[in-house]
PDB file of C-alpha atoms in Angstrom:
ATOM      1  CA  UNK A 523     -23.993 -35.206  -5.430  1.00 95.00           C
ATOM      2  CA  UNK A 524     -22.770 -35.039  -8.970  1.00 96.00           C
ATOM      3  CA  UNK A 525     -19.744 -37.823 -10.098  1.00 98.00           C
ATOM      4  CA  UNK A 526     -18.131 -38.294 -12.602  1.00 98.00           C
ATOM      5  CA  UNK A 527     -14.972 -41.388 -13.069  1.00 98.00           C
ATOM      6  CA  UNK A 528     -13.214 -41.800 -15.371  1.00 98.00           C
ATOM      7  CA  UNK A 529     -11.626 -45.352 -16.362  1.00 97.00           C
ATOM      8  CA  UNK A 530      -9.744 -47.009 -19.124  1.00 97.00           C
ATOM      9  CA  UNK A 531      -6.611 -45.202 -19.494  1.00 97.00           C
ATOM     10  CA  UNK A 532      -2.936 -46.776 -19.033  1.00 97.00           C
ATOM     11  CA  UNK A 533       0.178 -47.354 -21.513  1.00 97.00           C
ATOM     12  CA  UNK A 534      -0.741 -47.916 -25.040  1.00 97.00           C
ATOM     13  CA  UNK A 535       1.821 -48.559 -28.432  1.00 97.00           C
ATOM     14  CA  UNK A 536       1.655 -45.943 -31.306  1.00 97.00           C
ATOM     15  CA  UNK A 537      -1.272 -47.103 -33.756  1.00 97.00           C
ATOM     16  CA  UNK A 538      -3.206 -48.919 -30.970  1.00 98.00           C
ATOM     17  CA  UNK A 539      -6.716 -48.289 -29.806  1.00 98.00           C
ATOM     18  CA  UNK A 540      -7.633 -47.806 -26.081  1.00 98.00           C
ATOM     19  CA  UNK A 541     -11.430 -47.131 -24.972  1.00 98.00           C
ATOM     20  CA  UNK A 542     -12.522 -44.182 -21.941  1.00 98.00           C
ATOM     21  CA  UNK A 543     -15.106 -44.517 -19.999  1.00 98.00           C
ATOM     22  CA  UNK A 544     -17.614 -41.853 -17.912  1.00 98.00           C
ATOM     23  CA  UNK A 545     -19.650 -43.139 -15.129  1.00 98.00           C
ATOM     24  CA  UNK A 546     -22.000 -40.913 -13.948  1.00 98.00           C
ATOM     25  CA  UNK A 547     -24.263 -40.115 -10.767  1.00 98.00           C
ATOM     26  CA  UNK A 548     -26.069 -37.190  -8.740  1.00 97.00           C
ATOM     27  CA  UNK A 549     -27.819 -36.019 -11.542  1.00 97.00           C
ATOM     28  CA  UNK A 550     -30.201 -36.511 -14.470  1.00 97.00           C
ATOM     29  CA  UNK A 551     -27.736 -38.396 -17.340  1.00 97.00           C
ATOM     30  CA  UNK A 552     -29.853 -38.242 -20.368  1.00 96.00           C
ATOM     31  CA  UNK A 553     -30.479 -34.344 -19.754  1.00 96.00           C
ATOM     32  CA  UNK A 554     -27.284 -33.359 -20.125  1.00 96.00           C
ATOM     33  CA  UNK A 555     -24.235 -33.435 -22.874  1.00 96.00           C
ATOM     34  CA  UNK A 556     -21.053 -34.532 -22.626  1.00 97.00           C
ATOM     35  CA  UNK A 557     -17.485 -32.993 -23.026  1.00 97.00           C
ATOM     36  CA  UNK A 558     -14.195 -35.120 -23.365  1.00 98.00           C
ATOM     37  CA  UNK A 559     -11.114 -32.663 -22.652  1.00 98.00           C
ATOM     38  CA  UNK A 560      -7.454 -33.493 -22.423  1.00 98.00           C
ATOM     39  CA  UNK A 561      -4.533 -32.216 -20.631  1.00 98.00           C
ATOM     40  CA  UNK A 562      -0.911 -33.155 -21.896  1.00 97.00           C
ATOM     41  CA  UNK A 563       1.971 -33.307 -18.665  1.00 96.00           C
ATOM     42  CA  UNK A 564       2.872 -29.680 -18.346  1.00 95.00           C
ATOM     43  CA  UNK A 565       0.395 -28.185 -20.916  1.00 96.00           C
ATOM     44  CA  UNK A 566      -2.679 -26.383 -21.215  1.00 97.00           C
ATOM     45  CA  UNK A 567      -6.458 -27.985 -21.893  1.00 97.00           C
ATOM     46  CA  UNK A 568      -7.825 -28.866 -25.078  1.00 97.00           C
ATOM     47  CA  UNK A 569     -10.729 -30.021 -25.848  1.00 97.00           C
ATOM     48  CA  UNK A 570     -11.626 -33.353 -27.452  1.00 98.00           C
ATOM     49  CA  UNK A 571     -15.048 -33.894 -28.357  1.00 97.00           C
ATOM     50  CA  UNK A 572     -18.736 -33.422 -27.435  1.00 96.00           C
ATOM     51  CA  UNK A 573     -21.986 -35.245 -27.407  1.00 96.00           C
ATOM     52  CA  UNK A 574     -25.510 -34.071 -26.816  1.00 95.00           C
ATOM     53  CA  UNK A 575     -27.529 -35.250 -24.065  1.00 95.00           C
ATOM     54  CA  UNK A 576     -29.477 -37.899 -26.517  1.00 95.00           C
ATOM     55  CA  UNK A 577     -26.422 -38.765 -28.663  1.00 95.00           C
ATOM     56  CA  UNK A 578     -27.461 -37.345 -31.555  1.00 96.00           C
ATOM     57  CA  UNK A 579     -25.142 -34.957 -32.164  1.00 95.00           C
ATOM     58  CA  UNK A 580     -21.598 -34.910 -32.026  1.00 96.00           C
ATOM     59  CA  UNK A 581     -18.381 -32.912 -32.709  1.00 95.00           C
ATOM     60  CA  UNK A 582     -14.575 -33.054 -32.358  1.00 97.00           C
ATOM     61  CA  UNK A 583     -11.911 -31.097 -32.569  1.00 96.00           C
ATOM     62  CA  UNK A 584      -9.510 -31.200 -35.641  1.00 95.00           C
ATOM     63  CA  UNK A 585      -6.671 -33.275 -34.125  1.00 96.00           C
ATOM     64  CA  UNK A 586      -8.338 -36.524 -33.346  1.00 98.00           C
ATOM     65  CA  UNK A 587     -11.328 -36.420 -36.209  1.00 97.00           C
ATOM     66  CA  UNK A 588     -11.519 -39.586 -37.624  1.00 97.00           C
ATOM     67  CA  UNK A 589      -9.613 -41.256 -34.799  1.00 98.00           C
ATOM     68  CA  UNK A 590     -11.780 -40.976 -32.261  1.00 98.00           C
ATOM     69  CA  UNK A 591     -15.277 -41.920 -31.562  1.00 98.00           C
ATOM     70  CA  UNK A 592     -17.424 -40.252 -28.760  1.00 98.00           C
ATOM     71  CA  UNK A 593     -20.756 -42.060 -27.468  1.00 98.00           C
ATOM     72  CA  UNK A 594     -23.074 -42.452 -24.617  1.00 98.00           C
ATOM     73  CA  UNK A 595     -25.252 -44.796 -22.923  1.00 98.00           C
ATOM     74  CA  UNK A 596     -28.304 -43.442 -21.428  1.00 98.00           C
ATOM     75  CA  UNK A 597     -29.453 -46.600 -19.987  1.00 98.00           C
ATOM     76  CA  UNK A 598     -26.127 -47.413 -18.295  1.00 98.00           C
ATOM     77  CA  UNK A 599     -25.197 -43.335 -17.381  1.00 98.00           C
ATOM     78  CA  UNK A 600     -22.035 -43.852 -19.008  1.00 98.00           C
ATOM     79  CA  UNK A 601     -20.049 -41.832 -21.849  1.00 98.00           C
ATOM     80  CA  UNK A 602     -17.168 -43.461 -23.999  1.00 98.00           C
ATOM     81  CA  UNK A 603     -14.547 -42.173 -25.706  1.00 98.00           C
ATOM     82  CA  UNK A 604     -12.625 -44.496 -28.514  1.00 98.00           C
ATOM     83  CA  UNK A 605      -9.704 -43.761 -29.738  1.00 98.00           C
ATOM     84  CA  UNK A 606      -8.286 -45.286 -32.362  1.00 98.00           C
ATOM     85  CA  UNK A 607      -4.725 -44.873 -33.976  1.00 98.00           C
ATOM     86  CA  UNK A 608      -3.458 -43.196 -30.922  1.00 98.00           C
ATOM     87  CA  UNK A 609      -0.412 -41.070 -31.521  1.00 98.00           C
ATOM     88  CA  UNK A 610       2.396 -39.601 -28.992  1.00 97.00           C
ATOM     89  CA  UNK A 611       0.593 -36.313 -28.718  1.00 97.00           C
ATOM     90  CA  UNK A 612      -2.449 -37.893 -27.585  1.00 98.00           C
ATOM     91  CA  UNK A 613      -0.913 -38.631 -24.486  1.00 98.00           C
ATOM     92  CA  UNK A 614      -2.190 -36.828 -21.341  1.00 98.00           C
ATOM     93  CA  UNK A 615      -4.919 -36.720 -18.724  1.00 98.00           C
ATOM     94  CA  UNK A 616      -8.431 -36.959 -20.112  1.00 98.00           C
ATOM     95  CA  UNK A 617     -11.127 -35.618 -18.360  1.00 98.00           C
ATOM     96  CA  UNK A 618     -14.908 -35.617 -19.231  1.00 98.00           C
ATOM     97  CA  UNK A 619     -17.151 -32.972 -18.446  1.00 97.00           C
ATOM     98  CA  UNK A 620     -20.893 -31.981 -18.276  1.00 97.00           C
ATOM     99  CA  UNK A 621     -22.191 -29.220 -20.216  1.00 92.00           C
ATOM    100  CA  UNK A 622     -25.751 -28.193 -20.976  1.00 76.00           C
ATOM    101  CA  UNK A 623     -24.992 -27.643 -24.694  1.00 80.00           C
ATOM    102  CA  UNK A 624     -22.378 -27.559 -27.141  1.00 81.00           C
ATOM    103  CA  UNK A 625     -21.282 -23.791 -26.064  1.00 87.00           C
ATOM    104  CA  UNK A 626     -22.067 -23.725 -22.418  1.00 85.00           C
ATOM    105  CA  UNK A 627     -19.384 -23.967 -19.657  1.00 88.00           C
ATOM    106  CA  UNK A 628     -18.950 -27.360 -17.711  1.00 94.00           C
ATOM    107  CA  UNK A 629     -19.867 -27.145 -14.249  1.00 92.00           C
ATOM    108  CA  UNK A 630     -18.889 -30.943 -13.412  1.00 96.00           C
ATOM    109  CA  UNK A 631     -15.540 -32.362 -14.134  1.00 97.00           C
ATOM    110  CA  UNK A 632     -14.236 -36.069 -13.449  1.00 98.00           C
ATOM    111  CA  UNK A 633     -10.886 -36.461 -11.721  1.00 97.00           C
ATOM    112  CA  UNK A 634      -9.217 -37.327 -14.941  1.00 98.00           C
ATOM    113  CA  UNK A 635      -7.960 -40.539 -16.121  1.00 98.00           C
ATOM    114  CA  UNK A 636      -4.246 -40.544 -17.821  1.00 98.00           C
ATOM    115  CA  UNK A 637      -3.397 -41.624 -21.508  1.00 98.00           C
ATOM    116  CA  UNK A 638       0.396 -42.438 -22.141  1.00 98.00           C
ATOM    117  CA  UNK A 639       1.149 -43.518 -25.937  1.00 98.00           C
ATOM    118  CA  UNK A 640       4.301 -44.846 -26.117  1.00 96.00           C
ATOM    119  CA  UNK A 641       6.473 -47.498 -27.575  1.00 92.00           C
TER     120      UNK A 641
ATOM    121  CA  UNK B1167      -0.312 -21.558 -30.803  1.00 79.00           C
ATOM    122  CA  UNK B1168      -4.098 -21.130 -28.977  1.00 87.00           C
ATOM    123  CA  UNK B1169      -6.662 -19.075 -30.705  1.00 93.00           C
ATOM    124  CA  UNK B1170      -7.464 -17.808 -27.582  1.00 97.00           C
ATOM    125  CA  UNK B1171      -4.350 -15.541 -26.199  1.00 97.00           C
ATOM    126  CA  UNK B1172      -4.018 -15.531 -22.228  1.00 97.00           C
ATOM    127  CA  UNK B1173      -0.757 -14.157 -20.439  1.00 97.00           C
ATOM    128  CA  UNK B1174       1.319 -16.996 -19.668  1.00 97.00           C
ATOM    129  CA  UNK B1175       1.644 -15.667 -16.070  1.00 97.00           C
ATOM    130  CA  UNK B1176       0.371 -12.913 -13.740  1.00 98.00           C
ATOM    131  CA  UNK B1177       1.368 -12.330  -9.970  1.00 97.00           C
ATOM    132  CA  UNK B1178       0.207  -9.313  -7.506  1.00 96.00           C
ATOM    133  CA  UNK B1179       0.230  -9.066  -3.698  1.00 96.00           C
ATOM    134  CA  UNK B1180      -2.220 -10.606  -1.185  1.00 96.00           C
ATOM    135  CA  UNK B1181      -5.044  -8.124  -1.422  1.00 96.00           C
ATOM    136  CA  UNK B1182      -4.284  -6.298  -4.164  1.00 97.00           C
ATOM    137  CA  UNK B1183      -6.631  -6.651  -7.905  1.00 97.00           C
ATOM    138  CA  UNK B1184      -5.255  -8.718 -10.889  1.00 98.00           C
ATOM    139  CA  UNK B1185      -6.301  -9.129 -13.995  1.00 97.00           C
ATOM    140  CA  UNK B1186      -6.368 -11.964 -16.696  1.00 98.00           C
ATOM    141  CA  UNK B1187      -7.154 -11.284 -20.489  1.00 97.00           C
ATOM    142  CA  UNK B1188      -7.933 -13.622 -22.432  1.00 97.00           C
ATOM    143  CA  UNK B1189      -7.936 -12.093 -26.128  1.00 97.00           C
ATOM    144  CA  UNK B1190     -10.152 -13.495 -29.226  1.00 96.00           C
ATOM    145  CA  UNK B1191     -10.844 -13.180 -32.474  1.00 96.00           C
ATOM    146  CA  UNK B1192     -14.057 -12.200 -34.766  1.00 95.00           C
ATOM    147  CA  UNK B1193     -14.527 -16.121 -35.117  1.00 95.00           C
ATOM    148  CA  UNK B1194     -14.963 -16.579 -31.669  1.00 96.00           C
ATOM    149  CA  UNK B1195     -15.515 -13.864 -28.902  1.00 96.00           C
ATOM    150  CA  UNK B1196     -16.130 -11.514 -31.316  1.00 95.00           C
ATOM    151  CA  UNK B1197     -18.824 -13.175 -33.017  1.00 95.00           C
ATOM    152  CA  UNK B1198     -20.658 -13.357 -29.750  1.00 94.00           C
ATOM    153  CA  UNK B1199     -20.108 -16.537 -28.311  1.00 95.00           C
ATOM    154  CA  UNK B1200     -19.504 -16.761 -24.810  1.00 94.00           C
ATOM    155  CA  UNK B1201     -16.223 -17.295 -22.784  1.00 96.00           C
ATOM    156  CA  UNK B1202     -16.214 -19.122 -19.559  1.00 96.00           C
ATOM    157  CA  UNK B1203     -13.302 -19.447 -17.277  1.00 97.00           C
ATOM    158  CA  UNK B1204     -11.954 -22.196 -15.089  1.00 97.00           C
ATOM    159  CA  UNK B1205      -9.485 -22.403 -12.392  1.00 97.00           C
ATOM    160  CA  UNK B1206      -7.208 -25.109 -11.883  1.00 98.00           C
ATOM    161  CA  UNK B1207      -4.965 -26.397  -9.210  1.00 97.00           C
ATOM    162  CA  UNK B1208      -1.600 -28.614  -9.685  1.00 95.00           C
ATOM    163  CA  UNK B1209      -2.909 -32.417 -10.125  1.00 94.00           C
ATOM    164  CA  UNK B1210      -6.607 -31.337  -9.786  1.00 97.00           C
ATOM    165  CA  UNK B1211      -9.637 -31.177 -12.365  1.00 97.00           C
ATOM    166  CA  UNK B1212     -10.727 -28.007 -13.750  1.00 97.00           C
ATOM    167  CA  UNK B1213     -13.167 -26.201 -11.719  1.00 96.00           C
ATOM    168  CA  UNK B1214     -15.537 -23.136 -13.319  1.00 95.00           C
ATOM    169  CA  UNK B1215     -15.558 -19.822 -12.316  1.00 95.00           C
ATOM    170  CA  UNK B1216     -17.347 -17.881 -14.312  1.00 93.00           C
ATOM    171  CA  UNK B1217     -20.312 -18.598 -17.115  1.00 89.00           C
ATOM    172  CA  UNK B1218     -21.226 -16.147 -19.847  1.00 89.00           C
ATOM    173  CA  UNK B1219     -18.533 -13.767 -19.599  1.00 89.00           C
ATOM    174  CA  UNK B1220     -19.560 -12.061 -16.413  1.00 90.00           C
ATOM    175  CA  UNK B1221     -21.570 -14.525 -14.241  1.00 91.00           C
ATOM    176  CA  UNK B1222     -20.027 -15.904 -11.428  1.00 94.00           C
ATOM    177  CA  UNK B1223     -20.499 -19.754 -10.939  1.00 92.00           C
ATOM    178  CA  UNK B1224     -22.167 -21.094  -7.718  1.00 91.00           C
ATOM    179  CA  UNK B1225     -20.325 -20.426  -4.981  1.00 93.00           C
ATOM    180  CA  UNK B1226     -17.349 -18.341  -6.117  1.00 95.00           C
ATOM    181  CA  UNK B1227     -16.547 -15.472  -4.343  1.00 95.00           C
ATOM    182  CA  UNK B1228     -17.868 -11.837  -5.527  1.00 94.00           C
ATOM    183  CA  UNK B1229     -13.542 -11.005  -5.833  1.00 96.00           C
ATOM    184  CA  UNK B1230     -13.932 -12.372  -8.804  1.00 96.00           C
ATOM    185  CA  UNK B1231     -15.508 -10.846 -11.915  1.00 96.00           C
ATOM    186  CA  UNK B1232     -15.796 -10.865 -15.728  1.00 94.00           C
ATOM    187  CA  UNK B1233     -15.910  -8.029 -18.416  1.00 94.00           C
ATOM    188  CA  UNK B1234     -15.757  -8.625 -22.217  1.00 93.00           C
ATOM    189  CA  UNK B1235     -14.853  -5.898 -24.269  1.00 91.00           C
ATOM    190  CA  UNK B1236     -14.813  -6.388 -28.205  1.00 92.00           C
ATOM    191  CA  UNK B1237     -13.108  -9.243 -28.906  1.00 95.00           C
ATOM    192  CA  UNK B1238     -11.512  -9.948 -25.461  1.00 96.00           C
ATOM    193  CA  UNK B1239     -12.595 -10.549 -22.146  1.00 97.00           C
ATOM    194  CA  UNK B1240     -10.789 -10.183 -18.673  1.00 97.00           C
ATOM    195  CA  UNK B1241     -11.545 -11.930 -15.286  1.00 97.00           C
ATOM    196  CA  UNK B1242     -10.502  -9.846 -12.642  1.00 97.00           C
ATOM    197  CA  UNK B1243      -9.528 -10.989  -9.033  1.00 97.00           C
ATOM    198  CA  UNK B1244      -9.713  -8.697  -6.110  1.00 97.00           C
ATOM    199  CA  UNK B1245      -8.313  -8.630  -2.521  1.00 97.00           C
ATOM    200  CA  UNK B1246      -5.988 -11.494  -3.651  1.00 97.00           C
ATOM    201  CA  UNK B1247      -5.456 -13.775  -1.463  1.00 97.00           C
ATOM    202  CA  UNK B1248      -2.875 -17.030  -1.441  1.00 96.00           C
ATOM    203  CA  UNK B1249      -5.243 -19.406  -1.980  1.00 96.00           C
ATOM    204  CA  UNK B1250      -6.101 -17.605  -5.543  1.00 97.00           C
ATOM    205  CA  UNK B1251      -2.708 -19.131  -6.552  1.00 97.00           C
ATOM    206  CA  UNK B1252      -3.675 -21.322  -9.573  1.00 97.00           C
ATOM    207  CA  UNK B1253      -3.826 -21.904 -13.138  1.00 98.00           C
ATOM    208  CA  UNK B1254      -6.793 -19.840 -15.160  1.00 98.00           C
ATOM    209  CA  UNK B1255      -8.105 -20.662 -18.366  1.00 98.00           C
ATOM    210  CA  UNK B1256     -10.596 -19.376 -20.579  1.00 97.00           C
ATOM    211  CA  UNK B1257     -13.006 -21.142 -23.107  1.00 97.00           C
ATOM    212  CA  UNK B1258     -15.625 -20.265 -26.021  1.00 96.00           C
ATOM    213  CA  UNK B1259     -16.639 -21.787 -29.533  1.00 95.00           C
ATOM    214  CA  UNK B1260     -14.684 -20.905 -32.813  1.00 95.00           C
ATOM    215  CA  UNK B1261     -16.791 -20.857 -35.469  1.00 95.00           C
ATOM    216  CA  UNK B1262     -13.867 -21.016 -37.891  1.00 95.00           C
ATOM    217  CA  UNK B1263     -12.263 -24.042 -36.250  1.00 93.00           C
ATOM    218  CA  UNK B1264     -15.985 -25.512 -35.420  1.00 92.00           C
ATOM    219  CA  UNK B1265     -15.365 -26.205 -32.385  1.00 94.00           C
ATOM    220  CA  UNK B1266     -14.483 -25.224 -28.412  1.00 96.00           C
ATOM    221  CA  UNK B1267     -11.102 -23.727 -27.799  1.00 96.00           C
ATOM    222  CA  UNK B1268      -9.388 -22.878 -24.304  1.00 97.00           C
ATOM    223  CA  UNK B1269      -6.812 -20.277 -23.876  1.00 97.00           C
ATOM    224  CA  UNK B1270      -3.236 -21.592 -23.004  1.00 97.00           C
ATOM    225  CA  UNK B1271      -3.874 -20.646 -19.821  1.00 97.00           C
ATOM    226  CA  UNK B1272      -2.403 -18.301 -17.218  1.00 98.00           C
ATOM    227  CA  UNK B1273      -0.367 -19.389 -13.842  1.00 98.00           C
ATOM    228  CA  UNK B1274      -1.423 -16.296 -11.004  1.00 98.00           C
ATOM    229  CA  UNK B1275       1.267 -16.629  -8.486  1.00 97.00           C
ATOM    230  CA  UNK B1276       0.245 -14.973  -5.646  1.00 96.00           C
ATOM    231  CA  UNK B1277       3.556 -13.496  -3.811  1.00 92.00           C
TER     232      UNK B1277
END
């Protein structure tokens, strides 16, 4: 069956970097792209970024471009997400997310892994 | 502020229909692109419900059903039941923004 887990999160300072990862399984990796979508405590989602099934296209949304850096790892079935210069609002549970393409829903979720940027 | 505009909450009795709007935008629903919806429980991962607008993801029960209209779409529950008590969002592209947007989402209490 399709999996997703998510690793890499914990307690990070203001400015510092911290690195996601995606491990996947149950399905075809290289076929598919790749959301990352966040969650802060209480709030709604947002999404982070995206990454087509052969990394050769990617997008993010306004609030973390430049900071952060999605890639993927075909031969390893694993995504990444870096983030760089993490701020306070960048805290919450990140999940990633398969999608078929940049505008299709995501029919796979991981269980999340959570972000806390604080000093 | 989300571009995409959901009720913050909706509630109804078990068995009875509710609806959920989630309202757009020329950049963004009503430019075409398509809205999906997920449902999501307290400490859980995001699960989809509906693809497209108005098809219903594998598995999920025919109570529930899409509809755009213009520059909104709705997801409609019927014969409510307790279980249906979750958090709803709703998703497309905004070709403004560049990017995917979610509603802020909508908490269906279920009384």
């Amino acid at each position: 069956q399709v999996q997703l887990v998510e690793s890499g999160g914990g307690v990070v300072q203001p400015g510092r970097s911290l690195r996601l990862s995606c491990a996947a399984s149950g399905f075809t990796f290289n076929r598919y792209g790749m959301h990352w979508v966040r969650q802060a405590p209480g709030k709604g989602l947002e999404w982070v970024s995206f990454i087509s099934y052969d990394g050769s296209k990617t997008y993010y949304a306004g609030s973390v471009k430049g900071r952060f850096t999605i890639s993927r790892d075909n031969s390893k079935n694993t995504l990444y997400l870096q983030m760089n210069s993490l701020r306070a609002e960048d805290t919450g549970v990140y999940y990633c997310a398969r999608g078929q393409g940049f505008l299709t829903g995501s029919d796979y979720w991981g269980q999340g892994t959570l972000v806390a940027v604080s000093s | 502020q989300s571009v995409l505009t959901q009720p913050p909450s909706v509630s109804g009795a078990p068995g009875q229909r509710v609806t959920i709007s989630c309202s757009g935008s020329s950049s963004n629903i009503g430019a075409g692109y398509d809205v999906h919806w997920y449902q999501q429980f307290p400490g859980t991962a995001p699960k989809v419900l509906m693809y497209g607008n108005i098809n219903r993801a594998s598995g999920v029960p025919d109570r529930f059903s899409g509809s755009k209209s213009g520059t909104s779409v709705s997801l409609a529950i019927t014969g409510l039941q307790a279980e249906d008590e979750a958090d709803y969002y709703c998703q497309s592209y905004d070709s403004s923004l560049s990017g995917v947007v979610f509603g802020g989402g909508t908490k269906l209490t279920v009384l």
